[in-house]
Tab-separated table of C-alpha atoms in Angstrom:
chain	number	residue	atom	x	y	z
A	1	UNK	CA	101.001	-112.217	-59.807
A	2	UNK	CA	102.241	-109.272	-61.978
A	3	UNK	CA	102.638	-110.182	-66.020
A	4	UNK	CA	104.398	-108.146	-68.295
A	5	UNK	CA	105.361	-107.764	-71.941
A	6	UNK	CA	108.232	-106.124	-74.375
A	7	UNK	CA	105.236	-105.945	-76.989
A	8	UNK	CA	102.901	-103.568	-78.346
A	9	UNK	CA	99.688	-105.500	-78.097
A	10	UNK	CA	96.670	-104.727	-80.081
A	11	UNK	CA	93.265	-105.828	-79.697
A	12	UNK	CA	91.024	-105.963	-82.799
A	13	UNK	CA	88.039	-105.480	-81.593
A	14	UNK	CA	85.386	-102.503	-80.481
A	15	UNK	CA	83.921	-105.272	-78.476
A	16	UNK	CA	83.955	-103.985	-74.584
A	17	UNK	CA	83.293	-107.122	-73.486
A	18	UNK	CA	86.217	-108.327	-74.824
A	19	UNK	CA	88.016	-105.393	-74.047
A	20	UNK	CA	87.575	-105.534	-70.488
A	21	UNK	CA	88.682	-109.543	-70.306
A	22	UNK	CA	91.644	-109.152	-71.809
A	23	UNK	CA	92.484	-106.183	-69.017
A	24	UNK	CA	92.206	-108.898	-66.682
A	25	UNK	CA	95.871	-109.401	-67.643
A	26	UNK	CA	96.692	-105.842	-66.656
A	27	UNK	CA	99.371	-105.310	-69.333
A	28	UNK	CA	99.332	-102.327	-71.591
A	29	UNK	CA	97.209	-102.695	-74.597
A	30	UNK	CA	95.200	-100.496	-77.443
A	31	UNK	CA	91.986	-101.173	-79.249
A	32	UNK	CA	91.725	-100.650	-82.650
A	33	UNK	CA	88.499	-101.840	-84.272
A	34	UNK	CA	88.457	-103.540	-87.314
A	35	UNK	CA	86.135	-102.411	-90.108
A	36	UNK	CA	86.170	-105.737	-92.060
A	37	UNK	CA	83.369	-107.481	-93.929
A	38	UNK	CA	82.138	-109.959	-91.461
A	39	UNK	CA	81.515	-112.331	-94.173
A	40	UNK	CA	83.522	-115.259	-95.246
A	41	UNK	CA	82.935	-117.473	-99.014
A	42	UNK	CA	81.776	-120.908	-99.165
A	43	UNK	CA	80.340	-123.734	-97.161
A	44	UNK	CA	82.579	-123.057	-93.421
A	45	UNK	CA	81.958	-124.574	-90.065
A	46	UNK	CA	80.647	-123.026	-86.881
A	47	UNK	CA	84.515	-123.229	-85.942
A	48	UNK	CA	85.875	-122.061	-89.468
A	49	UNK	CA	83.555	-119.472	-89.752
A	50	UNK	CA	84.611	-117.922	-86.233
A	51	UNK	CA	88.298	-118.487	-87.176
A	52	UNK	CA	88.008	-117.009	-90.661
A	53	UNK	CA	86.525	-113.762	-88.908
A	54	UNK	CA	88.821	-113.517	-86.495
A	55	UNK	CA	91.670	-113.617	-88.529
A	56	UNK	CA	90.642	-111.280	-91.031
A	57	UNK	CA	90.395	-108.572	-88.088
A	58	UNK	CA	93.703	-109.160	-86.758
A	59	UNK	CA	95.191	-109.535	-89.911
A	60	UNK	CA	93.736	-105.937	-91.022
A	61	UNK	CA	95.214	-104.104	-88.257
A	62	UNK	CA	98.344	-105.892	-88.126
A	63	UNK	CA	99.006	-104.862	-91.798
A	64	UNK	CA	98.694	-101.412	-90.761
A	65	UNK	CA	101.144	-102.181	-87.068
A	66	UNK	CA	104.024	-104.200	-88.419
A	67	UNK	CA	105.441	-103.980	-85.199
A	68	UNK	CA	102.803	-104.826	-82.873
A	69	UNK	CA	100.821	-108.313	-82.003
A	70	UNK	CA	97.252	-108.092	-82.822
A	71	UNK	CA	94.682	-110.309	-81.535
A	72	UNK	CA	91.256	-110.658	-83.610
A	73	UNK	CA	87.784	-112.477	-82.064
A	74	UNK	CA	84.843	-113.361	-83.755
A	75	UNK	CA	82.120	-115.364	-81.451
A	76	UNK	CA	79.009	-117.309	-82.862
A	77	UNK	CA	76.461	-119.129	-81.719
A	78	UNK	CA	75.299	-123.042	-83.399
A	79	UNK	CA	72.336	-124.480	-82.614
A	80	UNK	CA	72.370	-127.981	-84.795
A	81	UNK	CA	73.810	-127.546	-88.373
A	82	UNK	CA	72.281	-123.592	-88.264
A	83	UNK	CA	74.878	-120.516	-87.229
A	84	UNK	CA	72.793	-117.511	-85.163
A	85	UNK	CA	75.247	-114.474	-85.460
A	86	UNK	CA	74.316	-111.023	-84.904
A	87	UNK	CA	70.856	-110.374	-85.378
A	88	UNK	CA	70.136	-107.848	-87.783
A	89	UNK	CA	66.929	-106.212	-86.153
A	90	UNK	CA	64.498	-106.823	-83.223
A	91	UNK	CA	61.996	-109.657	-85.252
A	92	UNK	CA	65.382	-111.674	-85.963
A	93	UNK	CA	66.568	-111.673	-82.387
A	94	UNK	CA	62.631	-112.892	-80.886
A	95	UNK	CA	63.229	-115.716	-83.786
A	96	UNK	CA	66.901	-116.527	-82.528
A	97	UNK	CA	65.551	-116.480	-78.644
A	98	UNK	CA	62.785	-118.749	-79.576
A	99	UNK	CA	64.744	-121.510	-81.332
A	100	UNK	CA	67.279	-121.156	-78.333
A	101	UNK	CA	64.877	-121.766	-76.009
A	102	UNK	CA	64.636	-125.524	-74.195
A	103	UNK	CA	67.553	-126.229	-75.941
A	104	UNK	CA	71.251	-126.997	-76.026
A	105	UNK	CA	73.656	-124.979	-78.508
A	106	UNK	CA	77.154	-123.652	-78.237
A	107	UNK	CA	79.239	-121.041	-78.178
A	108	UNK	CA	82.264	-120.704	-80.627
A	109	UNK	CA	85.073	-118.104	-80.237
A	110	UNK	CA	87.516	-117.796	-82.885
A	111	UNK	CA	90.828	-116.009	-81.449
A	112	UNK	CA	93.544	-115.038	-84.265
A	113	UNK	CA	97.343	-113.775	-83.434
A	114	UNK	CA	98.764	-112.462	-86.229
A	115	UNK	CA	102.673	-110.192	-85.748
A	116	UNK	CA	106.234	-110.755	-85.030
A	117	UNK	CA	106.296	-113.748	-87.077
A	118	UNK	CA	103.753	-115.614	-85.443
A	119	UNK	CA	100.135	-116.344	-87.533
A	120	UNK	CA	98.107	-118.619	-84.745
A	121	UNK	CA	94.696	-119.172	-83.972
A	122	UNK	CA	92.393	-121.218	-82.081
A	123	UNK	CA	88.505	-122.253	-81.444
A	124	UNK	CA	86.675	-122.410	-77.919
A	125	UNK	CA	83.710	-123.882	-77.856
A	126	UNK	CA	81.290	-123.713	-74.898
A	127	UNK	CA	77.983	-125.334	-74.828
A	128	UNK	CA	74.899	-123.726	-73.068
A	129	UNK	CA	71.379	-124.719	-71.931
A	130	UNK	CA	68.416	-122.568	-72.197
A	131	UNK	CA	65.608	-122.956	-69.838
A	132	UNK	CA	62.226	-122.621	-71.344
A	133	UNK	CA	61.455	-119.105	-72.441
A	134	UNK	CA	57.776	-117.842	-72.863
A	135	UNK	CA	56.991	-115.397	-75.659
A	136	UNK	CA	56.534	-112.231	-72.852
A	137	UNK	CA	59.979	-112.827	-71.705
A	138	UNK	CA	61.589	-112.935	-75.095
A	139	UNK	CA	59.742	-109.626	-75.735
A	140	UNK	CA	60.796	-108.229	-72.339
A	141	UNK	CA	64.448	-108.849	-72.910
A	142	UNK	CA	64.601	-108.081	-76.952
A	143	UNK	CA	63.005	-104.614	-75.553
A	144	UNK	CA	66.206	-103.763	-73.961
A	145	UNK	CA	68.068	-103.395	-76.930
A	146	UNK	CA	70.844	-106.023	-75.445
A	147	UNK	CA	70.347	-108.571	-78.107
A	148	UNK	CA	71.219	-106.624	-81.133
A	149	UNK	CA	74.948	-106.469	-80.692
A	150	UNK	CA	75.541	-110.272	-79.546
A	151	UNK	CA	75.813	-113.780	-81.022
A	152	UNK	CA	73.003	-115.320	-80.695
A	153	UNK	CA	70.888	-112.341	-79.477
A	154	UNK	CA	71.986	-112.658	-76.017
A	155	UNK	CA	74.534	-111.254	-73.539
A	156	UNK	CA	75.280	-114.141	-70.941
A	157	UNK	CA	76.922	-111.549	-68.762
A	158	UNK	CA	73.731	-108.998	-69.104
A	159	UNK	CA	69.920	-109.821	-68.206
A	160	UNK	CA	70.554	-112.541	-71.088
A	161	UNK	CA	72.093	-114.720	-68.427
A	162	UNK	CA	68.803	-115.286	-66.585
A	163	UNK	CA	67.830	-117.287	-69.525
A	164	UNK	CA	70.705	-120.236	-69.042
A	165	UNK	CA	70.047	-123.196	-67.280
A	166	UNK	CA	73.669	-124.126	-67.188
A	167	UNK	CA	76.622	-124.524	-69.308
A	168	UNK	CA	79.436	-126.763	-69.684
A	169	UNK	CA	82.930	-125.308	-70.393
A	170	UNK	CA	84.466	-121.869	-70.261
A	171	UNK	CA	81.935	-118.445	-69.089
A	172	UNK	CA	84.468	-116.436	-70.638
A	173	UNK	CA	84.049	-117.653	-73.724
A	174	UNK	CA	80.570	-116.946	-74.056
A	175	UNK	CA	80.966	-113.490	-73.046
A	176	UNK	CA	83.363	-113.096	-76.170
A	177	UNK	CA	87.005	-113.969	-74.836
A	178	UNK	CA	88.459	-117.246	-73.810
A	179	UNK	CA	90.944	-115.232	-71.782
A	180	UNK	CA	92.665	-118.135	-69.648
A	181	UNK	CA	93.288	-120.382	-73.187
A	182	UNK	CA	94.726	-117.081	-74.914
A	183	UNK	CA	96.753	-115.979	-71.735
A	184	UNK	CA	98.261	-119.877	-71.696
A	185	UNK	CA	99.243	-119.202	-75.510
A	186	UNK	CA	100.063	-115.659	-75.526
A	187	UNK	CA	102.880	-117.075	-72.297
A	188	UNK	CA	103.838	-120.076	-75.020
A	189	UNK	CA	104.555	-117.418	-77.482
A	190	UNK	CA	106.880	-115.772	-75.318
A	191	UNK	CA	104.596	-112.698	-76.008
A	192	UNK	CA	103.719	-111.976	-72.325
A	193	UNK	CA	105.872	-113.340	-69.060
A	194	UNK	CA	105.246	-113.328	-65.508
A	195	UNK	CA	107.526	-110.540	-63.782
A	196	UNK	CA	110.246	-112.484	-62.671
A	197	UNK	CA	111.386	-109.032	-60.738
A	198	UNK	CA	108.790	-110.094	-57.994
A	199	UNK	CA	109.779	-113.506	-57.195
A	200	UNK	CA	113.567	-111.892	-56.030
Protein backbone atom coordinates (compact mmCIF):
# COMPACT_ATOMS: atom_id res chain seq x y z
CA UNK A 1 0.00 0.00 0.00
CA UNK A 2 1.29 3.47 -1.09
CA UNK A 3 0.02 6.60 1.34
CA UNK A 4 0.27 10.00 0.42
CA UNK A 5 -0.34 13.54 1.60
CA UNK A 6 -1.11 17.33 0.22
CA UNK A 7 0.73 18.41 3.58
CA UNK A 8 3.93 19.61 4.72
CA UNK A 9 4.51 17.38 7.68
CA UNK A 10 6.86 18.17 10.42
CA UNK A 11 8.21 16.10 13.03
CA UNK A 12 9.29 17.75 16.31
CA UNK A 13 11.65 15.80 17.40
CA UNK A 14 15.72 15.06 17.08
CA UNK A 15 14.69 11.71 18.32
CA UNK A 16 15.97 9.02 15.50
CA UNK A 17 14.07 6.58 16.89
CA UNK A 18 11.18 8.33 16.28
CA UNK A 19 12.35 9.57 13.19
CA UNK A 20 12.81 6.40 11.58
CA UNK A 21 9.04 5.04 12.73
CA UNK A 22 7.34 7.58 11.39
CA UNK A 23 9.30 6.80 7.80
CA UNK A 24 7.59 3.66 8.04
CA UNK A 25 4.79 5.66 6.38
CA UNK A 26 7.08 6.61 3.51
CA UNK A 27 5.56 10.07 2.94
CA UNK A 28 7.70 13.14 2.74
CA UNK A 29 8.52 14.66 6.01
CA UNK A 30 11.26 17.14 7.84
CA UNK A 31 12.64 17.13 11.32
CA UNK A 32 12.93 20.06 13.12
CA UNK A 33 13.94 19.67 16.77
CA UNK A 34 12.41 21.48 19.33
CA UNK A 35 14.53 23.36 21.87
CA UNK A 36 11.80 23.64 24.58
CA UNK A 37 12.09 23.40 28.35
CA UNK A 38 11.18 19.87 29.03
CA UNK A 39 9.53 20.92 32.13
CA UNK A 40 5.92 21.39 32.84
CA UNK A 41 4.29 23.38 36.42
CA UNK A 42 2.38 21.66 38.98
CA UNK A 43 1.29 18.30 40.23
CA UNK A 44 0.69 16.34 36.32
CA UNK A 45 0.19 12.70 35.63
CA UNK A 46 2.47 10.19 33.97
CA UNK A 47 -0.07 10.82 30.97
CA UNK A 48 -0.32 14.74 31.43
CA UNK A 49 3.11 15.13 31.86
CA UNK A 50 3.92 13.26 28.43
CA UNK A 51 1.06 15.23 26.77
CA UNK A 52 2.10 18.60 28.16
CA UNK A 53 5.67 17.90 26.57
CA UNK A 54 4.59 16.89 23.58
CA UNK A 55 2.54 19.63 22.85
CA UNK A 56 4.78 22.26 23.77
CA UNK A 57 7.26 20.82 20.96
CA UNK A 58 4.81 20.76 18.30
CA UNK A 59 3.32 23.79 19.24
CA UNK A 60 6.92 25.61 19.04
CA UNK A 61 7.60 24.64 15.61
CA UNK A 62 4.25 25.01 14.34
CA UNK A 63 4.32 28.72 15.42
CA UNK A 64 7.25 29.15 13.34
CA UNK A 65 5.40 26.72 10.04
CA UNK A 66 1.91 28.13 9.86
CA UNK A 67 1.44 26.09 7.02
CA UNK A 68 2.66 22.81 7.92
CA UNK A 69 1.31 19.90 10.49
CA UNK A 70 3.69 19.30 13.22
CA UNK A 71 3.73 16.34 15.32
CA UNK A 72 5.47 16.60 18.93
CA UNK A 73 6.41 13.24 21.30
CA UNK A 74 7.47 13.15 24.64
CA UNK A 75 7.85 9.38 26.18
CA UNK A 76 8.23 8.56 30.00
CA UNK A 77 8.54 5.89 31.98
CA UNK A 78 6.14 5.24 35.63
CA UNK A 79 6.99 2.86 37.88
CA UNK A 80 4.11 3.26 40.81
CA UNK A 81 3.23 6.95 41.61
CA UNK A 82 7.25 7.88 40.61
CA UNK A 83 8.04 9.28 36.78
CA UNK A 84 11.84 7.99 35.53
CA UNK A 85 12.58 10.41 32.55
CA UNK A 86 15.87 11.00 31.15
CA UNK A 87 18.53 10.32 33.41
CA UNK A 88 20.73 13.07 33.97
CA UNK A 89 24.16 11.15 34.40
CA UNK A 90 25.47 7.53 34.70
CA UNK A 91 24.73 7.10 38.90
CA UNK A 92 20.97 8.17 38.04
CA UNK A 93 20.50 5.67 35.26
CA UNK A 94 22.20 2.41 37.66
CA UNK A 95 19.41 3.89 40.27
CA UNK A 96 16.56 3.94 37.52
CA UNK A 97 17.77 0.22 36.25
CA UNK A 98 17.71 -1.00 39.74
CA UNK A 99 14.21 0.09 40.77
CA UNK A 100 13.10 -1.28 37.24
CA UNK A 101 14.35 -4.38 37.86
CA UNK A 102 11.77 -7.50 38.88
CA UNK A 103 9.23 -5.22 38.25
CA UNK A 104 6.28 -4.03 36.20
CA UNK A 105 6.10 -0.23 34.97
CA UNK A 106 4.91 1.43 31.83
CA UNK A 107 5.59 3.25 29.11
CA UNK A 108 3.73 6.58 28.27
CA UNK A 109 3.97 8.39 24.89
CA UNK A 110 2.44 11.65 24.57
CA UNK A 111 1.81 12.47 20.68
CA UNK A 112 0.60 16.24 19.94
CA UNK A 113 -0.78 17.53 16.31
CA UNK A 114 -0.90 20.93 16.26
CA UNK A 115 -1.61 22.96 12.26
CA UNK A 116 -4.25 23.50 9.76
CA UNK A 117 -6.75 24.00 12.34
CA UNK A 118 -6.43 20.91 14.06
CA UNK A 119 -4.86 20.95 17.99
CA UNK A 120 -5.09 16.94 18.93
CA UNK A 121 -3.28 14.76 21.06
CA UNK A 122 -3.23 11.47 22.56
CA UNK A 123 -1.50 9.03 25.32
CA UNK A 124 -0.17 5.34 24.67
CA UNK A 125 0.60 3.55 27.35
CA UNK A 126 2.50 0.23 27.24
CA UNK A 127 3.37 -1.76 30.22
CA UNK A 128 6.71 -3.75 30.50
CA UNK A 129 8.28 -6.45 32.72
CA UNK A 130 11.79 -6.50 33.78
CA UNK A 131 13.48 -9.69 34.54
CA UNK A 132 15.76 -9.61 37.47
CA UNK A 133 18.86 -7.57 36.85
CA UNK A 134 22.14 -8.12 38.92
CA UNK A 135 24.29 -5.11 39.78
CA UNK A 136 27.23 -6.32 36.96
CA UNK A 137 24.68 -6.19 34.31
CA UNK A 138 23.30 -2.81 35.17
CA UNK A 139 26.96 -1.64 35.12
CA UNK A 140 27.63 -3.48 31.84
CA UNK A 141 24.79 -1.85 30.02
CA UNK A 142 24.95 1.87 31.78
CA UNK A 143 28.74 1.50 30.35
CA UNK A 144 27.48 1.76 26.91
CA UNK A 145 26.34 5.09 27.13
CA UNK A 146 22.68 3.86 25.75
CA UNK A 147 20.82 4.84 28.82
CA UNK A 148 21.52 8.47 28.95
CA UNK A 149 19.30 9.61 26.14
CA UNK A 150 16.10 7.34 26.99
CA UNK A 151 13.11 7.24 29.37
CA UNK A 152 13.75 5.26 31.83
CA UNK A 153 17.48 4.65 31.09
CA UNK A 154 16.82 2.07 28.60
CA UNK A 155 16.47 1.57 24.82
CA UNK A 156 13.99 -1.47 24.32
CA UNK A 157 15.11 -1.58 20.73
CA UNK A 158 19.07 -1.49 21.78
CA UNK A 159 20.94 -4.04 24.24
CA UNK A 160 18.22 -2.51 26.76
CA UNK A 161 15.78 -5.01 25.34
CA UNK A 162 17.59 -8.03 26.80
CA UNK A 163 16.44 -6.79 30.07
CA UNK A 164 12.38 -7.28 29.34
CA UNK A 165 10.67 -10.20 30.28
CA UNK A 166 7.66 -9.26 28.27
CA UNK A 167 5.31 -6.53 27.66
CA UNK A 168 1.77 -6.04 27.10
CA UNK A 169 0.60 -3.52 24.44
CA UNK A 170 2.27 -1.64 21.63
CA UNK A 171 6.61 -2.19 20.98
CA UNK A 172 6.41 0.89 19.15
CA UNK A 173 5.49 2.79 21.74
CA UNK A 174 8.22 2.01 23.90
CA UNK A 175 10.70 2.73 21.36
CA UNK A 176 9.23 6.40 21.29
CA UNK A 177 6.35 6.35 18.55
CA UNK A 178 2.99 4.72 18.64
CA UNK A 179 3.12 4.82 14.86
CA UNK A 180 -0.03 2.53 13.96
CA UNK A 181 -2.44 4.79 16.62
CA UNK A 182 -0.96 8.12 14.98
CA UNK A 183 -1.15 6.71 11.32
CA UNK A 184 -5.09 5.68 12.22
CA UNK A 185 -5.51 9.49 13.34
CA UNK A 186 -3.32 11.26 11.05
CA UNK A 187 -5.93 9.09 8.08
CA UNK A 188 -9.07 10.50 10.44
CA UNK A 189 -7.68 13.89 10.00
CA UNK A 190 -7.72 13.67 6.43
CA UNK A 191 -3.97 14.61 6.82
CA UNK A 192 -2.56 11.51 5.00
CA UNK A 193 -4.71 9.08 2.43
CA UNK A 194 -4.02 5.90 0.87
CA UNK A 195 -3.19 6.49 -2.99
CA UNK A 196 -6.32 5.82 -4.46
CA UNK A 197 -4.24 6.07 -8.00
CA UNK A 198 -3.18 2.36 -7.26
CA UNK A 199 -6.36 0.69 -6.68
CA UNK A 200 -7.44 1.84 -10.65
Amino acid sequence: MKIITNHQIILASESPRRKELFGKLGIPFEVQPSSVNEEVEGEHTPEEFALSIAKLKATAIAEKNPHAVVIGADTTVRLGNELLSKPANNEEAKKYLQQLSGKVHNVITGVSIQGLGSSLGFTESTQVKFYDLTDEQIDAYVATGDSLDKAGAYGIQTLGGLFVEKIQGDYNNVVGLPISRLFQTLLNLHIIEFDKELSK
